PDB file of C-alpha atoms in Angstrom:
ATOM      1  CA  MET A 179       7.151  25.829  15.432  1.00 46.00           C
ATOM      2  CA  ASN A 180       4.829  22.640  15.760  1.00 57.00           C
ATOM      3  CA  GLN A 181       1.048  23.424  15.087  1.00 60.00           C
ATOM      4  CA  SER A 182      -0.597  23.609  18.639  1.00 63.00           C
ATOM      5  CA  THR A 183       1.970  26.455  18.887  1.00 79.00           C
ATOM      6  CA  LEU A 184       0.895  28.146  16.018  1.00 82.00           C
ATOM      7  CA  PRO A 185      -2.153  30.874  15.436  1.00 91.00           C
ATOM      8  CA  PRO A 186      -4.937  29.415  14.298  1.00 92.00           C
ATOM      9  CA  GLN A 187      -4.855  31.538  10.866  1.00 93.00           C
ATOM     10  CA  ALA A 188      -1.206  30.072  10.188  1.00 91.00           C
ATOM     11  CA  CYS A 189      -2.063  26.752  10.926  1.00 92.00           C
ATOM     12  CA  ILE A 190      -4.745  26.542   8.703  1.00 93.00           C
ATOM     13  CA  TRP A 191      -2.347  27.324   6.116  1.00 91.00           C
ATOM     14  CA  GLN A 192      -0.155  25.091   7.096  1.00 89.00           C
ATOM     15  CA  LEU A 193      -2.914  22.062   7.043  1.00 90.00           C
ATOM     16  CA  ALA A 194      -4.086  23.693   3.698  1.00 92.00           C
ATOM     17  CA  LEU A 195      -0.556  24.346   1.814  1.00 92.00           C
ATOM     18  CA  GLY A 196       0.504  20.467   2.090  1.00 93.00           C
ATOM     19  CA  PHE A 197      -0.021  19.594  -1.046  1.00 94.00           C
ATOM     20  CA  ALA A 198       3.322  21.615  -1.465  1.00 96.00           C
ATOM     21  CA  ASN A 199       5.258  18.891   0.339  1.00 96.00           C
ATOM     22  CA  THR A 200       3.531  16.334  -1.938  1.00 96.00           C
ATOM     23  CA  ALA A 201       5.114  18.751  -4.759  1.00 97.00           C
ATOM     24  CA  VAL A 202       8.383  19.335  -4.015  1.00 98.00           C
ATOM     25  CA  LEU A 203       9.276  16.177  -2.930  1.00 98.00           C
ATOM     26  CA  HIS A 204       7.637  14.457  -5.877  1.00 97.00           C
ATOM     27  CA  ALA A 205       9.804  17.190  -8.549  1.00 98.00           C
ATOM     28  CA  LEU A 206      13.462  16.259  -6.511  1.00 98.00           C
ATOM     29  CA  VAL A 207      12.639  12.620  -7.172  1.00 98.00           C
ATOM     30  CA  LYS A 208      11.433  12.592 -10.166  1.00 97.00           C
ATOM     31  CA  THR A 209      13.988  14.782 -11.874  1.00 98.00           C
ATOM     32  CA  GLY A 210      16.890  12.927  -9.865  1.00 98.00           C
ATOM     33  CA  VAL A 211      18.061  15.651  -7.818  1.00 98.00           C
ATOM     34  CA  ILE A 212      17.652  13.175  -4.790  1.00 98.00           C
ATOM     35  CA  GLU A 213      19.328  10.257  -6.225  1.00 97.00           C
ATOM     36  CA  GLN A 214      23.113  12.573  -7.179  1.00 98.00           C
ATOM     37  CA  LEU A 215      23.004  13.029  -3.371  1.00 98.00           C
ATOM     38  CA  ARG A 216      23.294   9.775  -2.649  1.00 97.00           C
ATOM     39  CA  GLU A 217      26.839   9.413  -1.932  1.00 95.00           C
ATOM     40  CA  GLN A 218      27.869  13.159  -0.856  1.00 95.00           C
ATOM     41  CA  ALA A 219      27.163  16.862  -0.612  1.00 97.00           C
ATOM     42  CA  ARG A 220      27.020  18.521  -4.070  1.00 97.00           C
ATOM     43  CA  SER A 221      26.534  22.114  -4.743  1.00 97.00           C
ATOM     44  CA  LEU A 222      23.856  23.785  -6.509  1.00 97.00           C
ATOM     45  CA  ALA A 223      25.404  24.049  -9.777  1.00 97.00           C
ATOM     46  CA  GLU A 224      26.581  20.469  -9.758  1.00 97.00           C
ATOM     47  CA  LEU A 225      23.100  19.625  -9.284  1.00 98.00           C
ATOM     48  CA  ALA A 226      22.093  22.216 -11.897  1.00 98.00           C
ATOM     49  CA  ARG A 227      24.140  20.893 -14.518  1.00 97.00           C
ATOM     50  CA  VAL A 228      23.636  17.373 -14.182  1.00 97.00           C
ATOM     51  CA  CYS A 229      20.345  17.360 -13.556  1.00 98.00           C
ATOM     52  CA  LYS A 230      19.535  19.260 -16.448  1.00 98.00           C
ATOM     53  CA  LEU A 231      17.716  22.483 -14.313  1.00 98.00           C
ATOM     54  CA  ASP A 232      17.357  25.624 -14.102  1.00 98.00           C
ATOM     55  CA  ALA A 233      19.709  26.764 -10.926  1.00 97.00           C
ATOM     56  CA  ASP A 234      17.586  29.593  -9.237  1.00 98.00           C
ATOM     57  CA  VAL A 235      14.268  27.549  -9.361  1.00 98.00           C
ATOM     58  CA  LEU A 236      16.296  24.649  -7.915  1.00 98.00           C
ATOM     59  CA  TYR A 237      18.043  26.809  -5.499  1.00 97.00           C
ATOM     60  CA  ARG A 238      13.934  27.798  -4.226  1.00 97.00           C
ATOM     61  CA  THR A 239      13.085  24.412  -4.629  1.00 98.00           C
ATOM     62  CA  LEU A 240      16.378  23.099  -1.685  1.00 98.00           C
ATOM     63  CA  ARG A 241      15.424  25.865   0.285  1.00 97.00           C
ATOM     64  CA  PHE A 242      12.045  24.551   1.190  1.00 97.00           C
ATOM     65  CA  ALA A 243      12.929  20.897   0.991  1.00 97.00           C
ATOM     66  CA  SER A 244      15.473  22.154   4.175  1.00 97.00           C
ATOM     67  CA  ALA A 245      12.555  23.991   5.568  1.00 95.00           C
ATOM     68  CA  ILE A 246      10.829  20.342   5.491  1.00 95.00           C
ATOM     69  CA  ASP A 247      14.209  18.661   7.071  1.00 96.00           C
ATOM     70  CA  VAL A 248      14.355  16.664   3.812  1.00 98.00           C
ATOM     71  CA  VAL A 249      17.814  17.509   3.130  1.00 98.00           C
ATOM     72  CA  THR A 250      20.358  20.487   4.936  1.00 97.00           C
ATOM     73  CA  GLN A 251      22.395  23.566   3.310  1.00 95.00           C
ATOM     74  CA  ASP A 252      25.849  24.680   3.955  1.00 94.00           C
ATOM     75  CA  GLY A 253      26.695  27.491   2.290  1.00 92.00           C
ATOM     76  CA  ASP A 254      26.658  26.141  -1.264  1.00 92.00           C
ATOM     77  CA  SER A 255      26.327  22.464  -0.608  1.00 95.00           C
ATOM     78  CA  TYR A 256      23.518  20.535  -0.046  1.00 98.00           C
ATOM     79  CA  ALA A 257      23.336  16.842   1.532  1.00 98.00           C
ATOM     80  CA  LEU A 258      20.099  14.660   2.551  1.00 98.00           C
ATOM     81  CA  THR A 259      19.599  14.190   5.628  1.00 98.00           C
ATOM     82  CA  ASP A 260      18.058  10.842   7.152  1.00 97.00           C
ATOM     83  CA  THR A 261      14.426  11.208   6.520  1.00 97.00           C
ATOM     84  CA  GLY A 262      15.450  12.512   2.571  1.00 98.00           C
ATOM     85  CA  ARG A 263      17.363   9.432   2.246  1.00 98.00           C
ATOM     86  CA  LEU A 264      14.066   7.700   2.734  1.00 97.00           C
ATOM     87  CA  LEU A 265      14.154   8.614  -0.907  1.00 97.00           C
ATOM     88  CA  LEU A 266      16.153   7.043  -2.221  1.00 97.00           C
ATOM     89  CA  LYS A 267      15.912   4.004  -4.197  1.00 93.00           C
ATOM     90  CA  ASP A 268      16.576   0.892  -2.902  1.00 88.00           C
ATOM     91  CA  VAL A 269      17.504   1.089   0.576  1.00 92.00           C
ATOM     92  CA  PRO A 270      15.497  -0.151   3.704  1.00 87.00           C
ATOM     93  CA  GLY A 271      12.328   1.440   4.244  1.00 85.00           C
ATOM     94  CA  SER A 272      12.368   3.617   1.066  1.00 91.00           C
ATOM     95  CA  LEU A 273       9.363   5.523  -0.332  1.00 93.00           C
ATOM     96  CA  TYR A 274      11.135   6.151  -3.619  1.00 95.00           C
ATOM     97  CA  MET A 275       8.448   4.603  -5.650  1.00 93.00           C
ATOM     98  CA  GLY A 276       5.603   5.431  -3.064  1.00 93.00           C
ATOM     99  CA  MET A 277       6.394   8.951  -3.834  1.00 95.00           C
ATOM    100  CA  LEU A 278       6.519   8.885  -7.495  1.00 95.00           C
ATOM    101  CA  LEU A 279       3.227   7.554  -7.656  1.00 96.00           C
ATOM    102  CA  ILE A 280       1.688  10.450  -5.013  1.00 95.00           C
ATOM    103  CA  GLY A 281       2.339  13.028  -6.691  1.00 96.00           C
ATOM    104  CA  SER A 282       1.487  12.021 -10.195  1.00 96.00           C
ATOM    105  CA  LYS A 283      -1.586  12.916 -12.129  1.00 96.00           C
ATOM    106  CA  PRO A 284      -3.252  10.227 -11.485  1.00 97.00           C
ATOM    107  CA  TRP A 285      -3.318  10.026  -8.194  1.00 97.00           C
ATOM    108  CA  GLN A 286      -3.215  14.031  -7.404  1.00 97.00           C
ATOM    109  CA  GLY A 287      -6.235  13.958  -9.858  1.00 97.00           C
ATOM    110  CA  ALA A 288      -8.129  12.154  -7.552  1.00 97.00           C
ATOM    111  CA  TRP A 289      -7.134  13.747  -4.694  1.00 97.00           C
ATOM    112  CA  ASN A 290      -8.414  17.004  -6.496  1.00 97.00           C
ATOM    113  CA  ASN A 291     -11.367  15.441  -6.838  1.00 98.00           C
ATOM    114  CA  LEU A 292     -12.401  13.845  -3.484  1.00 98.00           C
ATOM    115  CA  ALA A 293     -15.264  16.524  -3.385  1.00 98.00           C
ATOM    116  CA  HIS A 294     -17.192  14.221  -5.874  1.00 98.00           C
ATOM    117  CA  ALA A 295     -16.648  11.038  -3.741  1.00 97.00           C
ATOM    118  CA  LEU A 296     -18.017  13.578  -1.083  1.00 97.00           C
ATOM    119  CA  ALA A 297     -21.245  14.146  -2.658  1.00 98.00           C
ATOM    120  CA  THR A 298     -22.109  10.573  -3.865  1.00 97.00           C
ATOM    121  CA  GLY A 299     -19.843   8.413  -2.144  1.00 95.00           C
ATOM    122  CA  GLU A 300     -18.305   7.089  -5.523  1.00 96.00           C
ATOM    123  CA  ASP A 301     -14.696   6.894  -5.980  1.00 97.00           C
ATOM    124  CA  ALA A 302     -12.608  10.039  -7.422  1.00 98.00           C
ATOM    125  CA  PHE A 303     -10.713   8.664  -9.769  1.00 98.00           C
ATOM    126  CA  LYS A 304     -12.871   7.286 -12.384  1.00 97.00           C
ATOM    127  CA  PRO A 305     -14.644  10.796 -13.342  1.00 97.00           C
ATOM    128  CA  ALA A 306     -10.985  12.102 -13.008  1.00 97.00           C
ATOM    129  CA  MET A 307      -9.112  10.139 -15.074  1.00 97.00           C
ATOM    130  CA  GLY A 308     -11.603   8.800 -17.556  1.00 97.00           C
ATOM    131  CA  ALA A 309     -11.442   5.001 -16.413  1.00 97.00           C
ATOM    132  CA  ASP A 310     -11.555   2.329 -13.459  1.00 96.00           C
ATOM    133  CA  PHE A 311      -8.070   2.429 -11.292  1.00 96.00           C
ATOM    134  CA  PHE A 312      -6.993  -1.213 -12.323  1.00 90.00           C
ATOM    135  CA  GLU A 313      -8.269  -0.698 -15.754  1.00 94.00           C
ATOM    136  CA  PHE A 314      -6.539   2.647 -16.563  1.00 96.00           C
ATOM    137  CA  LEU A 315      -2.769   1.511 -15.257  1.00 93.00           C
ATOM    138  CA  ASP A 316      -3.802  -1.468 -17.393  1.00 90.00           C
ATOM    139  CA  GLN A 317      -3.826   0.933 -20.098  1.00 94.00           C
ATOM    140  CA  HIS A 318      -1.099   3.231 -18.851  1.00 95.00           C
ATOM    141  CA  PRO A 319       1.758   1.488 -18.018  1.00 91.00           C
ATOM    142  CA  GLU A 320       4.010   3.957 -16.947  1.00 93.00           C
ATOM    143  CA  TYR A 321       1.447   4.519 -14.280  1.00 93.00           C
ATOM    144  CA  GLY A 322       0.864   0.795 -14.012  1.00 90.00           C
ATOM    145  CA  THR A 323       4.518  -0.796 -13.811  1.00 87.00           C
ATOM    146  CA  PRO A 324       5.764   1.400 -10.803  1.00 89.00           C
ATOM    147  CA  TYR A 325       2.480   0.586  -9.003  1.00 89.00           C
ATOM    148  CA  ASN A 326       3.299  -3.003  -9.115  1.00 85.00           C
ATOM    149  CA  ARG A 327       7.045  -2.278  -8.253  1.00 84.00           C
ATOM    150  CA  TRP A 328       5.150  -0.524  -5.187  1.00 89.00           C
ATOM    151  CA  MET A 329       2.758  -3.290  -4.336  1.00 86.00           C
ATOM    152  CA  THR A 330       6.269  -5.560  -4.539  1.00 84.00           C
ATOM    153  CA  ILE A 331       7.677  -3.384  -2.194  1.00 85.00           C
ATOM    154  CA  SER A 332       4.969  -2.956   0.061  1.00 87.00           C
ATOM    155  CA  THR A 333       4.227  -7.207   0.054  1.00 89.00           C
ATOM    156  CA  THR A 334       8.247  -7.868   0.661  1.00 88.00           C
ATOM    157  CA  ILE A 335       8.123  -5.620   3.558  1.00 87.00           C
ATOM    158  CA  ALA A 336       4.822  -7.047   5.264  1.00 92.00           C
ATOM    159  CA  ALA A 337       5.942 -10.584   4.423  1.00 95.00           C
ATOM    160  CA  ARG A 338       8.705 -10.612   7.474  1.00 94.00           C
ATOM    161  CA  ALA A 339       6.110  -9.136   9.613  1.00 95.00           C
ATOM    162  CA  ILE A 340       3.532 -11.404   9.415  1.00 97.00           C
ATOM    163  CA  VAL A 341       5.460 -14.545   9.388  1.00 96.00           C
ATOM    164  CA  ASP A 342       7.050 -13.104  12.724  1.00 96.00           C
ATOM    165  CA  ALA A 343       3.225 -12.610  13.951  1.00 97.00           C
ATOM    166  CA  TYR A 344       1.478 -15.337  13.628  1.00 98.00           C
ATOM    167  CA  ASP A 345       2.332 -18.877  14.356  1.00 97.00           C
ATOM    168  CA  PHE A 346       1.562 -21.003  11.108  1.00 98.00           C
ATOM    169  CA  THR A 347       3.106 -24.267  13.121  1.00 96.00           C
ATOM    170  CA  PRO A 348      -0.498 -26.043  14.004  1.00 96.00           C
ATOM    171  CA  TYR A 349      -1.798 -26.042  10.393  1.00 98.00           C
ATOM    172  CA  ARG A 350      -1.138 -28.234   7.575  1.00 98.00           C
ATOM    173  CA  SER A 351      -2.046 -25.843   4.605  1.00 98.00           C
ATOM    174  CA  VAL A 352      -2.530 -22.148   3.448  1.00 98.00           C
ATOM    175  CA  CYS A 353      -4.001 -20.510   0.251  1.00 98.00           C
ATOM    176  CA  ASP A 354      -3.395 -16.910  -0.287  1.00 98.00           C
ATOM    177  CA  ILE A 355      -6.300 -15.269  -1.946  1.00 98.00           C
ATOM    178  CA  GLY A 356      -5.803 -12.622  -4.556  1.00 95.00           C
ATOM    179  CA  GLY A 357      -2.346 -13.781  -3.674  1.00 94.00           C
ATOM    180  CA  GLY A 358      -0.596 -12.099  -6.639  1.00 90.00           C
ATOM    181  CA  GLN A 359       2.709 -13.287  -7.676  1.00 91.00           C
ATOM    182  CA  GLY A 360       3.098 -15.309  -4.520  1.00 95.00           C
ATOM    183  CA  ILE A 361       5.823 -13.639  -2.299  1.00 95.00           C
ATOM    184  CA  LEU A 362       3.499 -13.497   0.485  1.00 96.00           C
ATOM    185  CA  LEU A 363       2.998 -17.173   0.534  1.00 97.00           C
ATOM    186  CA  LYS A 364       6.862 -17.786  -0.796  1.00 97.00           C
ATOM    187  CA  THR A 365       7.569 -16.127   2.672  1.00 97.00           C
ATOM    188  CA  ILE A 366       5.353 -18.099   4.527  1.00 97.00           C
ATOM    189  CA  LEU A 367       6.246 -21.198   3.423  1.00 98.00           C
ATOM    190  CA  THR A 368      10.075 -21.235   3.243  1.00 97.00           C
ATOM    191  CA  ALA A 369       9.762 -19.894   7.032  1.00 97.00           C
ATOM    192  CA  ASN A 370       7.384 -22.722   7.356  1.00 97.00           C
ATOM    193  CA  PRO A 371       8.767 -26.115   5.677  1.00 97.00           C
ATOM    194  CA  HIS A 372       5.866 -28.370   6.924  1.00 97.00           C
ATOM    195  CA  LEU A 373       3.233 -26.332   5.318  1.00 97.00           C
ATOM    196  CA  ARG A 374       1.909 -26.581   1.371  1.00 98.00           C
ATOM    197  CA  GLY A 375       0.095 -23.863  -0.010  1.00 98.00           C
ATOM    198  CA  VAL A 376      -2.239 -22.437  -2.481  1.00 98.00           C
ATOM    199  CA  LEU A 377      -1.784 -19.083  -4.842  1.00 97.00           C
ATOM    200  CA  TYR A 378      -5.164 -18.348  -5.692  1.00 97.00           C
ATOM    201  CA  ASP A 379      -5.860 -14.950  -8.288  1.00 94.00           C
ATOM    202  CA  GLN A 380      -6.332 -14.277 -11.951  1.00 90.00           C
ATOM    203  CA  ASP A 381      -4.137 -15.966 -14.771  1.00 88.00           C
ATOM    204  CA  SER A 382      -2.772 -12.464 -15.577  1.00 82.00           C
ATOM    205  CA  VAL A 383      -1.612 -12.435 -12.145  1.00 84.00           C
ATOM    206  CA  VAL A 384      -0.092 -15.519 -11.285  1.00 89.00           C
ATOM    207  CA  LYS A 385       1.865 -16.214 -14.526  1.00 87.00           C
ATOM    208  CA  ASN A 386       4.652 -13.905 -13.111  1.00 85.00           C
ATOM    209  CA  HIS A 387       4.914 -15.990  -9.899  1.00 92.00           C
ATOM    210  CA  VAL A 388       7.927 -15.885  -7.466  1.00 94.00           C
ATOM    211  CA  LEU A 389       7.783 -19.521  -6.188  1.00 96.00           C
ATOM    212  CA  ALA A 390       9.732 -21.742  -7.827  1.00 95.00           C
ATOM    213  CA  GLU A 391      12.353 -22.530  -5.218  1.00 95.00           C
ATOM    214  CA  VAL A 392       9.004 -24.245  -2.750  1.00 96.00           C
ATOM    215  CA  ALA A 393       7.342 -25.306  -6.116  1.00 94.00           C
ATOM    216  CA  GLN A 394       7.107 -28.948  -4.540  1.00 96.00           C
ATOM    217  CA  ARG A 395       4.807 -27.437  -1.915  1.00 97.00           C
ATOM    218  CA  VAL A 396       2.663 -24.803  -4.047  1.00 97.00           C
ATOM    219  CA  GLU A 397      -0.623 -25.170  -6.146  1.00 97.00           C
ATOM    220  CA  ILE A 398      -1.201 -22.552  -8.269  1.00 97.00           C
ATOM    221  CA  GLN A 399      -5.480 -21.848  -8.922  1.00 97.00           C
ATOM    222  CA  THR A 400      -6.237 -19.102 -11.034  1.00 96.00           C
ATOM    223  CA  GLY A 401     -10.284 -17.413 -11.108  1.00 96.00           C
ATOM    224  CA  SER A 402     -12.083 -14.752  -9.191  1.00 96.00           C
ATOM    225  CA  PHE A 403     -12.956 -14.947  -5.451  1.00 97.00           C
ATOM    226  CA  PHE A 404     -16.052 -12.948  -6.210  1.00 97.00           C
ATOM    227  CA  GLU A 405     -17.174 -16.685  -7.929  1.00 97.00           C
ATOM    228  CA  ARG A 406     -15.246 -18.988  -5.332  1.00 97.00           C
ATOM    229  CA  VAL A 407     -12.092 -19.543  -3.190  1.00 97.00           C
ATOM    230  CA  PRO A 408      -9.662 -22.789  -2.956  1.00 97.00           C
ATOM    231  CA  ALA A 409     -10.033 -24.856   0.284  1.00 97.00           C
ATOM    232  CA  ALA A 410      -6.907 -25.334   2.972  1.00 98.00           C
ATOM    233  CA  ASP A 411      -6.056 -24.865   6.708  1.00 98.00           C
ATOM    234  CA  VAL A 412      -6.136 -21.551   7.015  1.00 98.00           C
ATOM    235  CA  LEU A 413      -7.343 -18.528   4.267  1.00 98.00           C
ATOM    236  CA  MET A 414      -5.426 -15.450   3.825  1.00 98.00           C
ATOM    237  CA  MET A 415      -6.046 -12.227   1.882  1.00 98.00           C
ATOM    238  CA  LYS A 416      -3.544  -9.679   2.575  1.00 96.00           C
ATOM    239  CA  SER A 417      -4.453  -6.200   0.974  1.00 94.00           C
ATOM    240  CA  VAL A 418      -8.109  -7.358  -0.478  1.00 96.00           C
ATOM    241  CA  LEU A 419     -11.043  -6.811   1.449  1.00 97.00           C
ATOM    242  CA  HIS A 420     -10.052  -2.626   1.597  1.00 96.00           C
ATOM    243  CA  ASP A 421     -10.324  -2.493  -2.472  1.00 93.00           C
ATOM    244  CA  TRP A 422     -14.087  -3.629  -1.859  1.00 93.00           C
ATOM    245  CA  ASN A 423     -17.388  -2.086  -0.604  1.00 92.00           C
ATOM    246  CA  ASP A 424     -19.393  -3.618   2.067  1.00 94.00           C
ATOM    247  CA  GLU A 425     -21.544  -5.183  -0.192  1.00 95.00           C
ATOM    248  CA  LYS A 426     -18.749  -7.267  -2.259  1.00 96.00           C
ATOM    249  CA  CYS A 427     -17.043  -8.078   0.294  1.00 97.00           C
ATOM    250  CA  GLN A 428     -19.689  -9.793   1.617  1.00 97.00           C
ATOM    251  CA  VAL A 429     -19.576 -11.867  -1.344  1.00 98.00           C
ATOM    252  CA  ILE A 430     -15.888 -12.834  -0.680  1.00 98.00           C
ATOM    253  CA  LEU A 431     -16.153 -13.776   2.814  1.00 98.00           C
ATOM    254  CA  ARG A 432     -19.403 -15.974   1.889  1.00 98.00           C
ATOM    255  CA  HIS A 433     -17.216 -18.390  -0.541  1.00 98.00           C
ATOM    256  CA  CYS A 434     -14.373 -18.990   2.436  1.00 98.00           C
ATOM    257  CA  ARG A 435     -17.073 -19.573   4.574  1.00 98.00           C
ATOM    258  CA  GLU A 436     -18.318 -22.347   2.367  1.00 97.00           C
ATOM    259  CA  VAL A 437     -14.856 -23.490   2.345  1.00 98.00           C
ATOM    260  CA  MET A 438     -13.715 -23.640   6.323  1.00 97.00           C
ATOM    261  CA  GLN A 439     -14.295 -26.288   8.701  1.00 97.00           C
ATOM    262  CA  PRO A 440     -14.244 -25.586  12.441  1.00 96.00           C
ATOM    263  CA  ALA A 441     -10.955 -25.908  12.906  1.00 97.00           C
ATOM    264  CA  SER A 442      -9.809 -23.943   9.942  1.00 98.00           C
ATOM    265  CA  ARG A 443      -8.985 -19.725   9.751  1.00 98.00           C
ATOM    266  CA  LEU A 444      -9.001 -16.316   7.670  1.00 98.00           C
ATOM    267  CA  LEU A 445      -6.562 -14.138   8.316  1.00 98.00           C
ATOM    268  CA  ILE A 446      -7.674 -10.897   6.745  1.00 98.00           C
ATOM    269  CA  ILE A 447      -4.556  -8.672   6.889  1.00 97.00           C
ATOM    270  CA  ASP A 448      -5.554  -5.110   6.332  1.00 96.00           C
ATOM    271  CA  MET A 449      -4.969  -1.752   8.105  1.00 95.00           C
ATOM    272  CA  VAL A 450      -7.450  -1.069  11.425  1.00 96.00           C
ATOM    273  CA  ILE A 451      -8.535   2.149  12.265  1.00 95.00           C
ATOM    274  CA  ALA A 452      -7.718   3.374  14.992  1.00 91.00           C
ATOM    275  CA  SER A 453     -10.098   5.176  17.620  1.00 86.00           C
ATOM    276  CA  PRO A 454      -9.400   8.084  17.407  1.00 88.00           C
ATOM    277  CA  ALA A 455      -7.657   7.533  14.046  1.00 84.00           C
ATOM    278  CA  ASP A 456      -4.057   8.669  13.480  1.00 89.00           C
ATOM    279  CA  PRO A 457      -3.404  10.672  10.464  1.00 90.00           C
ATOM    280  CA  ILE A 458      -2.409   7.666   8.950  1.00 90.00           C
ATOM    281  CA  GLY A 459      -5.262   5.488   9.002  1.00 90.00           C
ATOM    282  CA  ALA A 460      -7.264   8.036   8.469  1.00 93.00           C
ATOM    283  CA  PHE A 461      -5.292   8.722   5.181  1.00 94.00           C
ATOM    284  CA  TYR A 462      -5.206   5.701   4.089  1.00 94.00           C
ATOM    285  CA  ASP A 463      -8.952   5.487   4.317  1.00 95.00           C
ATOM    286  CA  LEU A 464      -9.203   8.254   1.946  1.00 96.00           C
ATOM    287  CA  HIS A 465      -6.973   7.270  -0.217  1.00 96.00           C
ATOM    288  CA  MET A 466      -8.993   4.400  -0.925  1.00 96.00           C
ATOM    289  CA  GLN A 467     -12.118   6.406  -0.935  1.00 97.00           C
ATOM    290  CA  ALA A 468     -10.626   8.328  -3.372  1.00 97.00           C
ATOM    291  CA  LEU A 469      -9.354   5.472  -6.351  1.00 97.00           C
ATOM    292  CA  LEU A 470     -11.519   2.365  -5.832  1.00 95.00           C
ATOM    293  CA  GLY A 471     -14.858   3.476  -3.475  1.00 95.00           C
ATOM    294  CA  ALA A 472     -13.421   1.361  -1.247  1.00 94.00           C
ATOM    295  CA  ARG A 473     -12.183   1.968   2.676  1.00 95.00           C
ATOM    296  CA  GLU A 474     -10.083   0.845   5.640  1.00 96.00           C
ATOM    297  CA  ARG A 475     -11.627  -0.356   8.433  1.00 97.00           C
ATOM    298  CA  THR A 476     -12.088   0.215  11.792  1.00 96.00           C
ATOM    299  CA  GLU A 477     -12.397  -3.237  14.505  1.00 96.00           C
ATOM    300  CA  ASP A 478     -15.717  -2.645  14.683  1.00 96.00           C
ATOM    301  CA  GLU A 479     -16.308  -2.684  10.593  1.00 96.00           C
ATOM    302  CA  PHE A 480     -14.712  -5.555  10.345  1.00 98.00           C
ATOM    303  CA  LEU A 481     -16.578  -7.431  13.163  1.00 97.00           C
ATOM    304  CA  ARG A 482     -19.855  -6.709  11.600  1.00 97.00           C
ATOM    305  CA  LEU A 483     -18.655  -7.640   8.062  1.00 97.00           C
ATOM    306  CA  LEU A 484     -17.978 -11.164   9.453  1.00 98.00           C
ATOM    307  CA  ASN A 485     -20.939 -11.647  11.824  1.00 97.00           C
ATOM    308  CA  ALA A 486     -22.977 -10.691   8.937  1.00 97.00           C
ATOM    309  CA  THR A 487     -21.332 -13.790   6.737  1.00 96.00           C
ATOM    310  CA  GLY A 488     -21.759 -15.777   9.864  1.00 96.00           C
ATOM    311  CA  MET A 489     -18.342 -15.798  10.999  1.00 97.00           C
ATOM    312  CA  LYS A 490     -16.504 -14.623  14.532  1.00 97.00           C
ATOM    313  CA  LEU A 491     -13.743 -12.427  15.106  1.00 98.00           C
ATOM    314  CA  ASN A 492     -11.340 -14.097  17.377  1.00 98.00           C
ATOM    315  CA  ARG A 493      -8.407 -11.480  17.702  1.00 98.00           C
ATOM    316  CA  ILE A 494      -6.490  -8.765  15.994  1.00 98.00           C
ATOM    317  CA  ILE A 495      -3.015  -9.353  16.357  1.00 98.00           C
ATOM    318  CA  PRO A 496      -0.353  -5.948  15.470  1.00 96.00           C
ATOM    319  CA  THR A 497       2.551  -6.768  13.252  1.00 96.00           C
ATOM    320  CA  SER A 498       5.539  -4.942  12.923  1.00 94.00           C
ATOM    321  CA  SER A 499       4.204  -3.018  10.041  1.00 91.00           C
ATOM    322  CA  PRO A 500       1.697  -0.712   9.354  1.00 90.00           C
ATOM    323  CA  MET A 501      -0.826  -4.290   8.804  1.00 93.00           C
ATOM    324  CA  LYS A 502      -2.805  -6.004  11.647  1.00 97.00           C
ATOM    325  CA  ILE A 503      -3.794  -9.829  11.732  1.00 98.00           C
ATOM    326  CA  ILE A 504      -7.736 -10.193  12.052  1.00 98.00           C
ATOM    327  CA  GLU A 505      -8.360 -13.542  12.805  1.00 98.00           C
ATOM    328  CA  ALA A 506     -11.818 -14.885  12.019  1.00 98.00           C
ATOM    329  CA  SER A 507     -12.731 -18.534  12.386  1.00 98.00           C
ATOM    330  CA  LEU A 508     -16.632 -19.885  12.030  1.00 97.00           C
TER     331      LEU A 508
END
C-alpha cells in the first residue's frame, strides 16, 4: 500500500518510522548478512551461524527486510531482491559503502540533532560529535577511511557521466579545483588526449593522486581555493560549492573570476534542486546542512551566486548521474 492510499495517521507513522529502514539495512550490511546472500539463497540457521547472530532477532530483522523488498523469503530460505543486491560490495551501482556511513553514529548523530540547525542555522554535526565534520573524520579513521572510499566510488561514477555530457574539444587546458586524488581529471584527460590538466587541492590530498598514467599532461599544484586558484581554459569544481555557505562560495568564485578570460568557462558540478524539489535532492540539501552548515542549490540560487561575483550562468547541462554541470563565464 502506498502513502496516497493510507489513512493520514498511518501515513505519518510510515514517514516517522523511516529510521527503522536505515537501521535494518545498516545492521544487515554491517553484520555481513547481505554479503552471505551474494551467490545463493541461505537458511536462517546458516546465516545466524556464519554471521554469529541471534537467530530469533535475525529472523525478525529479515522479516522486516522482506517487507521493504530487500530480501525474499521462501520457507526457511532467504535471498536478495534486485534492490537488495545494490547493498553488495563491488557491484555496479553499489550502495554498500554509503549504507555503512549513513547508518553509523556520526551521520545519525548529526541528523538526530537537526533541531539545532533549525534553531540556529548552524551545522548539526559539531554540537553532536564534538568536532567539525572533516576534522572528526581526520581524528577517526574508522569513519574517515570508508568516507574517502565512498567519495572515490561516487566520483568514479560521476566522472564518466560528466565526460559523456560535456564537450571539451574547444579547450586546451582544464583545472580541477578541489580535485582530490584526480579521478575526475584523469577521466577527462583520458577521453580528451589534446587537453592538459592541473590538479589543485591541499598537499595532504594530492599526494595520493591517481594521475601517473597521464603525468606528462598534468601539473599538480597545492593550495587553498580560499586564497587563489590556478588559471586554465576550463575551471572545474565538483562537489565543492555545496560544502560552503554563500559567503564562502563567493570568495571561491571571485578567485575563479580573477584568472578567467572572456573565452574561459567555469564548470560547477553539483546537484541542482528542482522546483518542486524531489525527495533525493531535498534530502541531500538538508544532509549538507546537518553535516556542514552548507546546502545544495536551485538554479536561481546558483544564478544569484554567479551574478554576485561578476559572472553569468550560460546553461545547465544534465548528466546521467544526479550531478548537473552549471556552465558559467564572464
